[in-house]
mmCIF file of C-alpha atoms in Angstrom:
data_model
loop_
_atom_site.group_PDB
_atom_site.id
_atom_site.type_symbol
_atom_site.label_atom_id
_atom_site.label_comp_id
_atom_site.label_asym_id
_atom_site.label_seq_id
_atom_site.Cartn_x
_atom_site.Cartn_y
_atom_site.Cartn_z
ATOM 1 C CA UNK Z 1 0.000 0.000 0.000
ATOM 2 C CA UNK Z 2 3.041 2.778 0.786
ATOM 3 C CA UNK Z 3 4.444 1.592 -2.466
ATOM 4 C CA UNK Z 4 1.225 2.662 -4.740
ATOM 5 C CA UNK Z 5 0.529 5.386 -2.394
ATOM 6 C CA UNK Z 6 3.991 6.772 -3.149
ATOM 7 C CA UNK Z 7 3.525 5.921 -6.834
ATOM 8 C CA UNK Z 8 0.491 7.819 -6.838
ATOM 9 C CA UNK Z 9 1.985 10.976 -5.036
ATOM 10 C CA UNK Z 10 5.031 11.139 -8.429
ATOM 11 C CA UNK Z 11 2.524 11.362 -10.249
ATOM 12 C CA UNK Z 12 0.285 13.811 -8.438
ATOM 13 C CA UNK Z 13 2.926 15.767 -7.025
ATOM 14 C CA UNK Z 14 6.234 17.032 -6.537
ATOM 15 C CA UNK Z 15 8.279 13.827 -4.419
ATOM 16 C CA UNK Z 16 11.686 14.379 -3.259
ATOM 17 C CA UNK Z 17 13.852 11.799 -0.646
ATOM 18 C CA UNK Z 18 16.460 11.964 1.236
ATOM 19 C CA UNK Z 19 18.385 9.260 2.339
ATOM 20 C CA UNK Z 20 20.650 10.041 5.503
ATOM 21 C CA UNK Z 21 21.869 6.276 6.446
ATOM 22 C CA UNK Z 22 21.500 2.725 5.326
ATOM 23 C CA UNK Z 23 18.042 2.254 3.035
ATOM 24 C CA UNK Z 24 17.155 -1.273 2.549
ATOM 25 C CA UNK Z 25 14.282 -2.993 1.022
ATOM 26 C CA UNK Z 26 11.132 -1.107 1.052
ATOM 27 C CA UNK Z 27 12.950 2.161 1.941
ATOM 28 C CA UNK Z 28 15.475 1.508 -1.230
ATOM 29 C CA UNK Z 29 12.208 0.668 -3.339
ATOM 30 C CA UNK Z 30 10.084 3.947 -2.612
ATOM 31 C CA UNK Z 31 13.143 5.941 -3.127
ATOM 32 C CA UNK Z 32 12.903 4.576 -6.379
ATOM 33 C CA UNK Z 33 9.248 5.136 -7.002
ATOM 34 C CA UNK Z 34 10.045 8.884 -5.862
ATOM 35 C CA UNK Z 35 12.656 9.600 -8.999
ATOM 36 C CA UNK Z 36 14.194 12.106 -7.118
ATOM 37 C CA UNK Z 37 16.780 11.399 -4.729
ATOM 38 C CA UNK Z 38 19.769 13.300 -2.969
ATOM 39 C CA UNK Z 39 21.887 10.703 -1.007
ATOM 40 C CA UNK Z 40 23.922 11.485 2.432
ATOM 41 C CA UNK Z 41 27.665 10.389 0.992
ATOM 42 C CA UNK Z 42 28.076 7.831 3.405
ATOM 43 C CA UNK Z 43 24.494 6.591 2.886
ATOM 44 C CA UNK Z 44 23.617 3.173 1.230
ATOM 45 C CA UNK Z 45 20.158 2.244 -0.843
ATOM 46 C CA UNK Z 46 20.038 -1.116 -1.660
ATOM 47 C CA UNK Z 47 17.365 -4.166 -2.057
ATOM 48 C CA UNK Z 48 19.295 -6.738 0.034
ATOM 49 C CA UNK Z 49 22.392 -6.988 2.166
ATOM 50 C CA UNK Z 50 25.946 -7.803 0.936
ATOM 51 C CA UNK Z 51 25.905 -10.975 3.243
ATOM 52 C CA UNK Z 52 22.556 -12.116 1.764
ATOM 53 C CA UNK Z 53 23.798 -11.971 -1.696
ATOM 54 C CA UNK Z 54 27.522 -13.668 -0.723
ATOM 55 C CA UNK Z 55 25.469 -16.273 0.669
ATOM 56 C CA UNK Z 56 23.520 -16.689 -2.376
ATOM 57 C CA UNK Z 57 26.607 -16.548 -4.713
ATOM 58 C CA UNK Z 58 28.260 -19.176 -2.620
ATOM 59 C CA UNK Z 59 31.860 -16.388 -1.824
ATOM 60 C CA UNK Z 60 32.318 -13.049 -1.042
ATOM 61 C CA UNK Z 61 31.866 -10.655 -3.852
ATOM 62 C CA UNK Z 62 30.795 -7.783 -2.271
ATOM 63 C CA UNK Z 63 32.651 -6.379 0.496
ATOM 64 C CA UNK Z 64 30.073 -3.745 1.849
ATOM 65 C CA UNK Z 65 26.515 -2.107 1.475
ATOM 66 C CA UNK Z 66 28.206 0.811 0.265
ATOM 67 C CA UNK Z 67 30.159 -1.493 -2.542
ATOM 68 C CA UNK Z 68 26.466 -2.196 -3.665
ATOM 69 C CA UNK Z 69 24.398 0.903 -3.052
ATOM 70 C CA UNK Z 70 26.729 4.033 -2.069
ATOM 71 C CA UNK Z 71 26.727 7.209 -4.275
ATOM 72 C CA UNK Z 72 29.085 6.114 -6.560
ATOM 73 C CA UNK Z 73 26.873 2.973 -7.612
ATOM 74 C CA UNK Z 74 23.541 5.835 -7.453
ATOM 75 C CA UNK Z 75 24.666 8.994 -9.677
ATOM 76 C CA UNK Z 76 26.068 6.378 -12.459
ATOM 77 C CA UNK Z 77 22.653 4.469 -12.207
ATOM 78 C CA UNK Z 78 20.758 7.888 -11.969
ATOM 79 C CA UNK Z 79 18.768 6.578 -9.144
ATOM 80 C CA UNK Z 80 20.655 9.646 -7.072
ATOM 81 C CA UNK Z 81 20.374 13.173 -8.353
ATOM 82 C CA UNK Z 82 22.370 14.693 -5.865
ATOM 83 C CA UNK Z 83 25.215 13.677 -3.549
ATOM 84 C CA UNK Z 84 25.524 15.659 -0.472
ATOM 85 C CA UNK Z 85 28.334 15.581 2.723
ATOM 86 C CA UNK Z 86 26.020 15.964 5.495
ATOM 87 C CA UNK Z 87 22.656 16.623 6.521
ATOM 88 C CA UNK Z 88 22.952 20.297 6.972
ATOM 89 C CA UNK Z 89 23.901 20.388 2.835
ATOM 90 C CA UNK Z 90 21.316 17.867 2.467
ATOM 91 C CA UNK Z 91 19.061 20.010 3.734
ATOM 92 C CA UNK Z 92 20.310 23.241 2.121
ATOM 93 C CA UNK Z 93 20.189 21.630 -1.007
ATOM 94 C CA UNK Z 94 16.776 20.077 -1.343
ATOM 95 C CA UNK Z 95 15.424 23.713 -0.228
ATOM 96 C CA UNK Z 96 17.001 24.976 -3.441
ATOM 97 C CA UNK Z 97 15.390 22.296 -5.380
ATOM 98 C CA UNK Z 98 12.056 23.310 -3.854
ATOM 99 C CA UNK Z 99 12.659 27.347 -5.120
ATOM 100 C CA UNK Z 100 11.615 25.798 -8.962
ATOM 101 C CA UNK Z 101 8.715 23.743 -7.472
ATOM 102 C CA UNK Z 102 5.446 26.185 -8.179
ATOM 103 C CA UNK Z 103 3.307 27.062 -5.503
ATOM 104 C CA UNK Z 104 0.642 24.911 -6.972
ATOM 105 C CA UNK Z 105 -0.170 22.796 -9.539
ATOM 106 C CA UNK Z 106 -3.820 21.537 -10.975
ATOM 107 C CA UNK Z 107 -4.077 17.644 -11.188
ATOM 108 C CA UNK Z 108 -3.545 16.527 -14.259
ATOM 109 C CA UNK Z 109 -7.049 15.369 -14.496
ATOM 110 C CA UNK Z 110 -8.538 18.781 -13.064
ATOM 111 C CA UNK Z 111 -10.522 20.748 -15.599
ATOM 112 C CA UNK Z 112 -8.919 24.229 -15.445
ATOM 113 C CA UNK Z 113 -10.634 26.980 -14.915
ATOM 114 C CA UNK Z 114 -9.566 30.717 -15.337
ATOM 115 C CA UNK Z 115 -10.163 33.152 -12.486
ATOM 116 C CA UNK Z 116 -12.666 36.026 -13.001
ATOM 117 C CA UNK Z 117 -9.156 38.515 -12.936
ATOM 118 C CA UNK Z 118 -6.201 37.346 -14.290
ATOM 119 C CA UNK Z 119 -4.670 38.907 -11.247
ATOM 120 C CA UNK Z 120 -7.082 37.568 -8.684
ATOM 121 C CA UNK Z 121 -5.214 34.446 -7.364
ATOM 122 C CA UNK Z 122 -7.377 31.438 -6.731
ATOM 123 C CA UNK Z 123 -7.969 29.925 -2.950
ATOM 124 C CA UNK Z 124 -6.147 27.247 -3.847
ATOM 125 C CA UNK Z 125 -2.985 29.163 -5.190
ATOM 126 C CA UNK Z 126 -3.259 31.692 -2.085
ATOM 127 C CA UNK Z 127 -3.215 28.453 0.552
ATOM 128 C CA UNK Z 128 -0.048 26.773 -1.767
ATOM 129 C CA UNK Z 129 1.482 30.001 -1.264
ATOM 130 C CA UNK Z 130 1.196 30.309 2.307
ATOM 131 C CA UNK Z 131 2.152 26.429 3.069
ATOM 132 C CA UNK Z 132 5.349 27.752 0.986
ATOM 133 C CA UNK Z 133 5.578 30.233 3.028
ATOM 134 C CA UNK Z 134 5.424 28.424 6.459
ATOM 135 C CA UNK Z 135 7.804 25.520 4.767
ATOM 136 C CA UNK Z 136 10.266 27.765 4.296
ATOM 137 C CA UNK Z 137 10.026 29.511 7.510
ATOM 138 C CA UNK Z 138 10.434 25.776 9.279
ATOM 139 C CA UNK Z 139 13.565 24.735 6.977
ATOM 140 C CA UNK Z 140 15.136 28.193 7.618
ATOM 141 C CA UNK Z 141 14.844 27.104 11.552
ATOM 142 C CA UNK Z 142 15.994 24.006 11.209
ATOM 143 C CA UNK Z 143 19.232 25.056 9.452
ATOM 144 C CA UNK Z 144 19.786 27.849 11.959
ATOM 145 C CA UNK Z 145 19.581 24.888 14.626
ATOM 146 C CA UNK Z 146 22.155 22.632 12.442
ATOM 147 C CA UNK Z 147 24.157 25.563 11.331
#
């Protein structure tokens, strides 16, 4: 159900993940299903375990999670858009990729309607622009608090 619920939400909305540590299974899947991803350096996304796949080759091929799933593995596959040293860049970074997200979007399968005034801005677009606001106002805190 998180799976197709995540599916759903690409393709409804703008999804963006972090990953800050080791993401396996499910976690690796949905961060997947999201398309856009900006990985911690030292962070891992992977399906199953280095052990688990030794054991099912019968010897050691792969040394670590990180051999299998690190950033390296990610930017070449172009599961990982963006490779970041810590979480306070992580951060930074994913509220820059948010400054080109528009304050709101119709879905796709909205009929679109035009406002009496082209200038008179639409309940909708007024709430998107205030949950904007009060987004940025909360990441701006949080990076005074890592900073």
């Amino acid at each position: 159900k998180v799976a197709s619920a995540f599916s759903r939400a690409y393709d409804e909305s703008f999804t963006l993940t972090y990953v800050s540590g080791l993401s396996v299974g499910i976690g690796a899947y949905l961060a997947r299903l999201g398309c856009r991803v900006v990985q911690r350096q030292d962070a891992s996304i992977i399906l199953t375990g280095a052990a688990a796949l030794n054991k099912l080759l019968g010897h050691e091929v792969y040394a670590s999670h990180h051999e299998l799933g690190g950033p390296r593995v990610h930017t070449r596959s172009g599961l990982s858009q963006l490779v970041v040293a810590d979480d306070k860049e992580g951060l930074a970074r994913m509220l820059g990729w948010l400054e080109y997200v528009p304050a709101f979007v119709p879905p796709r399968n909205e009929a679109r309607s035009l406002p009496d005034s082209p200038r008179a801005p639409s309940d909708a677009a007024a709430r998107a622009q205030h949950d904007r606001a009060e987004l940025a106002s909360s990441a701006g805190l949080l990076l005074r608090l890592l900073g």
